[in-house]
Amino acid sequence: MLRKATLTDAPHLARPAEDTFRDAFGALNAAHNMDAHCRTYFAEHIQAAEIAAHDHDTLLVERDATLVGFAQVRWGVAPRYVDDPSSGEIRRLYVSRAFHGAGVAQALMRACIDLIAQRGARCAWLGVWEHNPRAIAFYRKHAFVEVGEHIFQLGDDPQRDLIMVRSLV
Ligand SMILES: CC(C)(COP(=O)(O)OP(=O)(O)OC[C@H]1O[C@@H](n2cnc3c(N)ncnc32)[C@H](O)[C@@H]1OP(=O)(O)O)[C@@H](O)C(=O)NCCC(=O)NCCS
């Protein structure tokens, strides 16, 4: 089941969001940077604030009442490479490892694109770590193309993210 998150989901999102992030990136990064990032971004009150925020939409996919994937769309923060002030950012798209390749990510991507298109945006954009080949392949498969780069600060490590854009017109 795919649905929009509500405030009551915050306690149930915080732990799986952190676990998925650690599972994806923990082996490739210093522990103190992973810890700093998780403290800053995945605490329950932060999930609650993001779910409540007008410039965010959080989407959840559940199977047998267990969260297996989530995504977040955010508005209003496009980098200079994205020539559309109304564009939407796919800020997060995370699927539990057991469900990679199972269509969960596709469903989340479709829902994110629908949300962004419904707001009248001409494009969707995202940032993806240059050392995340699976995600880059997934986004290319979904018609995103690289247009630039920016720094994603993971703790004290400034990482290079590729900026990818998909036209919606
Ligand atoms: C990124 C993510 C959402 C994609 O979902 P998914 O279900 O794994 O995606 P898919 O299997 O449909 O597509 C991945 C593609 O990458 C390919 N791939 C897998 N490993 C790869 C690698 N090392 N290098 C290049 N391509 C790779 C797969 O073969 C597949 O392509 P195909 O369908 O043409 O065979 C999911 O892997 C995930 O949650 N990863 C961890 C969190 C993450 O990195 N999120 C993105 C942050 S920006």
Coordinates of N, CA and C and ligand atoms in Angstrom, one line a residue:
M1 N 0.8 -1.2 0.0 CA 0.0 0.0 0.0 C 0.9 1.3 0.0
L2 N 0.6 2.2 -0.9 CA 1.3 3.4 -0.9 C 0.4 4.6 -0.5
R3 N 0.8 5.4 0.4 CA 0.0 6.5 0.9 C 0.9 7.6 1.4
K4 N 0.2 8.8 1.6 CA 0.9 9.9 2.2 C 1.0 9.7 3.7
A5 N 2.1 10.1 4.2 CA 2.3 10.0 5.7 C 1.5 11.1 6.4
T6 N 1.1 10.8 7.6 CA 0.5 11.8 8.5 C 1.3 11.8 9.8
L7 N 1.0 12.8 10.6 CA 1.8 13.0 11.8 C 1.9 11.7 12.7
T8 N 0.9 10.9 12.7 CA 1.0 9.7 13.5 C 2.0 8.7 13.0
D9 N 2.5 8.9 11.8 CA 3.5 8.0 11.2 C 4.9 8.4 11.7
A10 N 5.1 9.6 12.2 CA 6.5 10.0 12.6 C 7.2 9.0 13.5
P11 N 6.6 8.5 14.5 CA 7.4 7.5 15.4 C 7.8 6.2 14.6
H12 N 6.9 5.9 13.6 CA 7.2 4.6 12.9 C 8.1 4.8 11.7
L13 N 8.4 6.1 11.3 CA 9.2 6.4 10.2 C 10.7 6.6 10.6
A14 N 10.9 7.2 11.8 CA 12.2 7.6 12.3 C 13.2 6.4 12.2
R15 N 12.9 5.3 12.8 CA 13.8 4.2 12.9 C 14.1 3.5 11.5
P16 N 13.0 3.2 10.8 CA 13.3 2.6 9.5 C 14.0 3.5 8.5
A17 N 13.7 4.8 8.6 CA 14.4 5.8 7.8 C 15.9 5.8 8.1
E18 N 16.3 5.8 9.3 CA 17.7 5.8 9.7 C 18.3 4.4 9.3
D19 N 17.6 3.3 9.6 CA 18.1 2.0 9.3 C 18.4 1.9 7.8
T20 N 17.5 2.4 6.9 CA 17.7 2.2 5.5 C 18.9 3.1 5.0
F21 N 19.0 4.3 5.6 CA 20.1 5.1 5.3 C 21.5 4.5 5.7
R22 N 21.5 3.9 6.9 CA 22.7 3.3 7.4 C 23.1 2.1 6.5
D23 N 22.0 1.3 6.2 CA 22.3 0.1 5.4 C 22.8 0.5 4.0
A24 N 22.4 1.6 3.4 CA 22.8 2.0 2.1 C 24.2 2.6 2.1
F25 N 24.5 3.3 3.2 CA 25.8 4.2 3.1 C 26.8 3.9 4.2
G26 N 26.4 3.1 5.2 CA 27.2 2.9 6.4 C 28.6 2.4 6.1
A27 N 28.6 1.4 5.2 CA 29.9 0.7 4.9 C 30.9 1.6 4.1
L28 N 30.3 2.7 3.5 CA 31.2 3.5 2.7 C 31.6 4.8 3.3
N29 N 31.2 5.0 4.6 CA 31.4 6.3 5.2 C 31.9 6.1 6.7
A30 N 32.5 7.1 7.2 CA 33.0 7.0 8.6 C 31.8 7.0 9.5
A31 N 32.0 6.2 10.6 CA 30.9 6.1 11.6 C 30.5 7.4 12.2
H32 N 31.5 8.3 12.5 CA 31.1 9.5 13.2 C 30.3 10.4 12.2
N33 N 30.5 10.3 10.9 CA 29.7 11.1 10.0 C 28.3 10.6 9.8
M34 N 28.2 9.2 9.8 CA 26.9 8.6 9.7 C 26.1 9.0 11.0
D35 N 26.8 8.9 12.1 CA 26.0 9.2 13.4 C 25.6 10.7 13.4
A36 N 26.5 11.6 13.0 CA 26.1 13.0 13.0 C 24.9 13.3 12.1
H37 N 24.9 12.6 10.9 CA 23.9 12.8 9.9 C 22.5 12.3 10.5
C38 N 22.6 11.1 11.0 CA 21.4 10.5 11.5 C 20.8 11.3 12.7
R39 N 21.6 11.8 13.6 CA 21.2 12.6 14.7 C 20.4 13.8 14.2
T40 N 21.0 14.4 13.1 CA 20.4 15.7 12.6 C 19.2 15.5 11.8
Y41 N 19.1 14.4 11.1 CA 18.0 14.3 10.1 C 16.9 13.2 10.4
F42 N 17.2 12.2 11.2 CA 16.2 11.1 11.3 C 15.5 11.0 12.7
A43 N 15.7 12.0 13.6 CA 15.0 11.9 14.9 C 13.5 12.0 14.7
E44 N 12.8 11.5 15.6 CA 11.3 11.4 15.4 C 10.7 12.8 15.3
H45 N 11.2 13.8 16.1 CA 10.6 15.1 16.0 C 10.9 15.8 14.6
I46 N 12.0 15.4 14.0 CA 12.3 15.9 12.7 C 11.4 15.3 11.6
Q47 N 11.2 14.0 11.8 CA 10.2 13.4 10.8 C 8.8 14.0 11.0
A48 N 8.4 14.3 12.2 CA 7.1 14.9 12.5 C 7.1 16.3 11.8
A49 N 8.2 17.1 12.0 CA 8.2 18.5 11.4 C 8.1 18.4 9.9
E50 N 8.8 17.5 9.3 CA 8.8 17.4 7.8 C 7.5 16.9 7.3
I51 N 6.8 16.0 8.0 CA 5.5 15.5 7.6 C 4.5 16.7 7.6
A52 N 4.7 17.5 8.7 CA 3.7 18.6 8.8 C 4.0 19.8 7.9
A53 N 5.2 19.9 7.4 CA 5.7 21.1 6.6 C 4.9 21.2 5.3
H54 N 4.5 22.5 5.0 CA 3.8 22.7 3.7 C 4.7 22.5 2.5
D55 N 6.0 22.6 2.7 CA 6.9 22.4 1.5 C 7.4 21.0 1.4
H56 N 6.8 20.1 2.1 CA 7.2 18.7 2.0 C 6.0 17.8 1.8
D57 N 6.1 16.7 1.0 CA 5.2 15.6 1.1 C 6.0 14.3 1.3
T58 N 5.5 13.5 2.2 CA 6.2 12.2 2.5 C 5.3 11.1 2.2
L59 N 5.8 10.2 1.4 CA 5.1 9.0 0.9 C 5.6 7.7 1.5
L60 N 4.7 6.8 1.9 CA 5.1 5.6 2.5 C 4.6 4.4 1.7
V61 N 5.4 3.3 1.6 CA 4.9 2.1 1.1 C 5.0 1.0 2.2
E62 N 3.9 0.4 2.5 CA 3.8 -0.6 3.5 C 3.5 -2.0 2.9
R63 N 4.0 -3.0 3.5 CA 3.6 -4.4 3.2 C 3.3 -5.1 4.5
D64 N 2.2 -5.7 4.6 CA 1.8 -6.3 5.9 C 2.1 -5.4 7.1
A65 N 1.7 -4.2 7.0 CA 1.8 -3.2 8.1 C 3.3 -2.9 8.4
T66 N 4.2 -3.3 7.6 CA 5.7 -2.9 7.8 C 6.1 -2.0 6.7
L67 N 6.8 -0.9 7.1 CA 7.3 0.1 6.1 C 8.4 -0.5 5.3
V68 N 8.3 -0.5 4.0 CA 9.3 -1.1 3.1 C 10.0 -0.1 2.2
G69 N 9.4 1.1 2.2 CA 10.0 2.2 1.4 C 9.3 3.5 1.7
F70 N 10.1 4.6 1.5 CA 9.4 5.9 1.6 C 10.1 6.9 0.7
A71 N 9.4 8.0 0.4 CA 10.0 9.1 -0.4 C 9.5 10.4 0.1
Q72 N 10.3 11.4 -0.2 CA 9.9 12.8 0.2 C 10.1 13.7 -1.0
V73 N 9.1 14.5 -1.2 CA 9.1 15.6 -2.2 C 9.2 16.9 -1.5
R74 N 10.0 17.8 -2.0 CA 10.1 19.1 -1.4 C 10.1 20.2 -2.5
W75 N 9.5 21.3 -2.1 CA 9.4 22.4 -3.0 C 10.2 23.6 -2.5
G76 N 10.7 24.4 -3.5 CA 11.2 25.7 -3.2 C 12.7 25.9 -3.0
V77 N 13.4 24.8 -3.3 CA 14.9 24.9 -3.0 C 15.7 24.5 -4.3
A78 N 15.2 24.8 -5.5 CA 15.9 24.3 -6.7 C 17.3 24.9 -6.8
P79 N 18.3 24.1 -7.2 CA 19.6 24.7 -7.5 C 19.6 25.5 -8.8
R80 N 20.7 26.2 -9.0 CA 20.7 27.1 -10.2 C 20.7 26.4 -11.5
Y81 N 21.0 25.1 -11.5 CA 20.9 24.3 -12.8 C 19.5 24.0 -13.2
V82 N 18.5 24.2 -12.3 CA 17.2 23.8 -12.6 C 16.4 25.1 -12.9
D83 N 16.0 25.3 -14.1 CA 15.5 26.5 -14.6 C 13.9 26.5 -14.5
D84 N 13.4 26.2 -13.3 CA 12.0 26.2 -13.1 C 11.7 26.4 -11.6
P85 N 11.3 27.6 -11.2 CA 11.1 27.9 -9.8 C 10.0 27.0 -9.1
S86 N 9.1 26.4 -10.0 CA 8.0 25.6 -9.4 C 8.4 24.1 -9.4
S87 N 9.7 23.8 -9.7 CA 10.1 22.4 -9.8 C 10.0 21.8 -8.4
G88 N 9.9 20.4 -8.4 CA 9.9 19.7 -7.2 C 11.1 18.8 -7.0
E89 N 11.6 18.8 -5.8 CA 12.8 17.9 -5.6 C 12.4 16.6 -5.0
I90 N 12.9 15.5 -5.5 CA 12.7 14.2 -4.9 C 13.9 14.1 -3.9
R91 N 13.6 14.5 -2.7 CA 14.6 14.7 -1.7 C 15.1 13.4 -1.1
R92 N 14.2 12.4 -1.0 CA 14.6 11.1 -0.5 C 13.8 10.0 -1.2
L93 N 14.4 8.9 -1.5 CA 13.7 7.8 -2.0 C 14.4 6.6 -1.6
Y94 N 13.9 5.9 -0.6 CA 14.6 4.8 0.1 C 13.7 3.6 0.1
V95 N 14.3 2.4 -0.2 CA 13.6 1.2 -0.2 C 14.4 0.2 0.6
S96 N 13.8 -0.6 1.5 CA 14.5 -1.6 2.2 C 15.2 -2.6 1.3
R97 N 16.4 -3.0 1.6 CA 17.2 -3.9 0.7 C 16.4 -5.1 0.2
A98 N 15.6 -5.7 1.0 CA 14.9 -6.9 0.6 C 13.9 -6.6 -0.5
F99 N 13.6 -5.4 -0.7 CA 12.6 -5.0 -1.7 C 13.2 -4.3 -2.9
H100 N 14.5 -4.2 -3.0 CA 15.2 -3.7 -4.2 C 14.8 -4.5 -5.4
G101 N 14.6 -3.9 -6.5 CA 14.3 -4.6 -7.7 C 12.9 -5.2 -7.7
A102 N 12.1 -4.9 -6.8 CA 10.7 -5.5 -6.6 C 9.6 -4.6 -7.0
G103 N 9.9 -3.4 -7.5 CA 8.9 -2.5 -8.0 C 8.4 -1.4 -7.0
V104 N 8.9 -1.5 -5.8 CA 8.5 -0.5 -4.7 C 9.1 0.8 -5.1
A105 N 10.3 0.9 -5.6 CA 10.9 2.2 -5.9 C 10.2 2.8 -7.1
Q106 N 9.8 1.9 -8.1 CA 9.0 2.4 -9.3 C 7.7 3.1 -8.8
A107 N 7.0 2.4 -7.9 CA 5.7 3.0 -7.4 C 6.0 4.3 -6.7
L108 N 7.0 4.4 -5.9 CA 7.3 5.6 -5.2 C 7.7 6.7 -6.2
M109 N 8.5 6.3 -7.2 CA 8.9 7.3 -8.2 C 7.7 7.9 -9.0
R110 N 6.8 6.9 -9.4 CA 5.6 7.4 -10.1 C 4.7 8.3 -9.2
A111 N 4.6 8.0 -8.0 CA 3.8 8.9 -7.1 C 4.5 10.2 -6.9
C112 N 5.8 10.3 -6.8 CA 6.5 11.5 -6.6 C 6.3 12.4 -7.9
I113 N 6.4 11.8 -9.0 CA 6.3 12.5 -10.3 C 4.9 13.0 -10.4
D114 N 3.9 12.2 -10.0 CA 2.5 12.7 -10.1 C 2.3 13.9 -9.2
L115 N 2.8 13.8 -8.0 CA 2.7 15.0 -7.1 C 3.3 16.2 -7.7
I116 N 4.5 16.1 -8.2 CA 5.2 17.3 -8.7 C 4.4 17.8 -10.0
A117 N 4.0 16.9 -10.8 CA 3.2 17.3 -12.0 C 1.9 18.0 -11.6
Q118 N 1.3 17.5 -10.6 CA 0.0 18.1 -10.2 C 0.1 19.6 -9.7
R119 N 1.3 19.9 -9.3 CA 1.6 21.3 -8.9 C 1.9 22.2 -10.1
G120 N 1.9 21.6 -11.2 CA 2.2 22.4 -12.4 C 3.7 22.6 -12.7
A121 N 4.5 21.8 -12.1 CA 6.0 22.0 -12.3 C 6.3 21.5 -13.7
R122 N 7.4 22.1 -14.3 CA 7.8 21.7 -15.6 C 8.9 20.6 -15.5
C123 N 9.5 20.5 -14.3 CA 10.5 19.4 -14.1 C 10.6 19.0 -12.7
A124 N 11.2 17.8 -12.5 CA 11.5 17.2 -11.2 C 13.0 17.2 -11.1
W125 N 13.6 17.3 -9.9 CA 15.1 17.2 -9.8 C 15.4 16.5 -8.6
L126 N 16.7 16.1 -8.5 CA 17.2 15.4 -7.3 C 18.7 15.4 -7.3
G127 N 19.3 15.2 -6.1 CA 20.7 15.0 -6.0 C 21.0 13.6 -5.6
V128 N 22.1 13.0 -6.1 CA 22.4 11.6 -5.8 C 23.9 11.5 -5.7
W129 N 24.4 10.8 -4.7 CA 25.8 10.7 -4.4 C 26.5 10.1 -5.6
E130 N 27.6 10.6 -6.0 CA 28.4 10.1 -7.2 C 28.8 8.6 -7.0
H131 N 28.9 8.2 -5.8 CA 29.2 6.8 -5.5 C 28.0 5.9 -5.2
N132 N 26.9 6.2 -5.8 CA 25.7 5.4 -5.6 C 25.2 4.9 -7.0
P133 N 25.9 3.9 -7.6 CA 25.6 3.6 -9.0 C 24.2 3.0 -9.2
R134 N 23.7 2.3 -8.2 CA 22.4 1.7 -8.4 C 21.3 2.8 -8.5
A135 N 21.4 3.8 -7.6 CA 20.4 4.8 -7.6 C 20.6 5.6 -8.9
I136 N 21.8 5.9 -9.4 CA 22.0 6.6 -10.6 C 21.4 5.9 -11.8
A137 N 21.6 4.6 -11.8 CA 21.0 3.7 -12.9 C 19.5 3.8 -12.8
F138 N 19.0 3.7 -11.6 CA 17.5 3.8 -11.4 C 17.0 5.1 -11.9
Y139 N 17.6 6.2 -11.6 CA 17.1 7.5 -12.0 C 17.2 7.7 -13.5
R140 N 18.3 7.2 -14.1 CA 18.5 7.3 -15.6 C 17.3 6.5 -16.2
K141 N 17.0 5.4 -15.7 CA 15.9 4.5 -16.2 C 14.6 5.3 -16.2
H142 N 14.5 6.2 -15.2 CA 13.3 7.0 -15.1 C 13.4 8.4 -15.7
A143 N 14.3 8.5 -16.7 CA 14.4 9.7 -17.6 C 15.0 10.9 -16.9
F144 N 15.8 10.7 -15.8 CA 16.5 11.8 -15.2 C 17.9 11.9 -16.0
V145 N 18.3 13.1 -16.2 CA 19.6 13.3 -16.8 C 20.5 14.3 -15.9
E146 N 21.8 14.1 -16.0 CA 22.7 14.9 -15.1 C 22.8 16.3 -15.7
V147 N 22.7 17.2 -14.8 CA 22.8 18.6 -15.3 C 23.9 19.4 -14.5
G148 N 24.3 18.9 -13.4 CA 25.3 19.6 -12.6 C 25.7 18.8 -11.3
E149 N 26.2 19.5 -10.4 CA 26.6 18.8 -9.1 C 26.4 19.8 -8.0
H150 N 26.4 19.3 -6.7 CA 26.4 20.2 -5.6 C 27.1 19.4 -4.4
I151 N 27.3 20.1 -3.3 CA 27.9 19.4 -2.2 C 26.9 19.0 -1.2
F152 N 26.9 17.7 -0.8 CA 26.1 17.2 0.2 C 27.0 16.9 1.4
Q153 N 26.7 17.6 2.5 CA 27.5 17.6 3.7 C 27.1 16.4 4.6
L154 N 27.9 15.4 4.6 CA 27.7 14.2 5.5 C 28.6 14.4 6.7
G155 N 28.1 14.9 7.8 CA 29.0 15.2 9.0 C 30.0 16.2 8.5
D156 N 31.3 15.7 8.7 CA 32.4 16.7 8.3 C 32.9 16.4 6.9
D157 N 32.2 15.5 6.1 CA 32.6 15.1 4.8 C 31.8 15.8 3.7
P158 N 32.4 16.7 2.9 CA 31.7 17.3 1.8 C 31.7 16.4 0.6
Q159 N 30.5 15.8 0.3 CA 30.4 14.8 -0.8 C 29.9 15.4 -2.1
R160 N 30.3 14.8 -3.2 CA 29.8 15.3 -4.5 C 28.5 14.6 -4.9
D161 N 27.4 15.4 -5.0 CA 26.2 14.8 -5.5 C 26.0 15.3 -6.9
L162 N 25.5 14.4 -7.7 CA 25.1 14.7 -9.1 C 23.7 15.3 -9.0
I163 N 23.4 16.4 -9.7 CA 22.1 16.9 -9.9 C 21.5 16.4 -11.1
M164 N 20.3 15.7 -11.0 CA 19.7 15.1 -12.1 C 18.3 15.7 -12.3
V165 N 17.8 15.9 -13.5 CA 16.6 16.6 -13.8 C 15.8 15.7 -14.8
R166 N 14.5 15.7 -14.6 CA 13.6 15.1 -15.5 C 12.5 16.1 -16.0
S167 N 12.4 16.2 -17.2 CA 11.4 17.1 -17.8 C 10.0 16.5 -17.6
L168 N 9.0 17.3 -17.3 CA 7.6 16.8 -17.2 C 6.7 17.4 -18.3
V169 N 7.3 18.0 -19.3 CA 6.5 18.6 -20.3 C 6.7 17.8 -21.6
Ligands
LIG1 C1 17.9 3.6 -5.3 C2 16.7 2.6 -5.1 C3 15.5 3.4 -4.6 C4 16.4 2.0 -6.4 O1 15.4 1.1 -6.3 P1 15.6 -0.4 -6.9 O2 14.4 -1.2 -6.6 O3 16.9 -0.9 -6.3 O4 15.7 -0.1 -8.4 P2 15.7 -1.0 -9.7 O5 16.1 -2.4 -9.3 O6 14.4 -0.8 -10.4 O7 16.8 -0.3 -10.6 C5 18.1 -0.3 -10.3 C6 18.9 -0.5 -11.6 O8 20.3 -0.4 -11.2 C7 21.0 -1.5 -11.8 N1 22.1 -1.7 -10.9 C8 22.2 -2.4 -9.8 N2 23.5 -2.3 -9.2 C9 24.2 -1.5 -10.1 C10 25.5 -1.0 -10.1 N3 26.4 -1.4 -9.1 N4 25.9 -0.2 -11.1 C11 25.0 0.2 -12.0 N5 23.7 -0.3 -12.1 C12 23.3 -1.1 -11.1 C13 20.0 -2.6 -11.7 O9 20.3 -3.7 -12.6 C14 18.7 -1.9 -12.2 O10 18.7 -1.7 -13.6 P3 17.8 -2.7 -14.5 O11 16.4 -2.6 -14.0 O12 18.0 -2.1 -15.9 O13 18.4 -4.0 -14.4 C15 17.0 1.5 -4.1 O14 18.1 0.7 -4.6 C16 17.4 2.0 -2.7 O15 16.5 2.3 -1.9 N6 18.7 2.1 -2.4 C17 19.2 2.6 -1.1 C18 18.9 4.0 -0.8 C19 19.3 4.9 -1.9 O16 20.4 4.8 -2.4 N7 18.4 5.9 -2.2 C20 18.7 6.9 -3.2 C21 19.3 8.0 -2.6 S1 19.5 9.3 -3.7

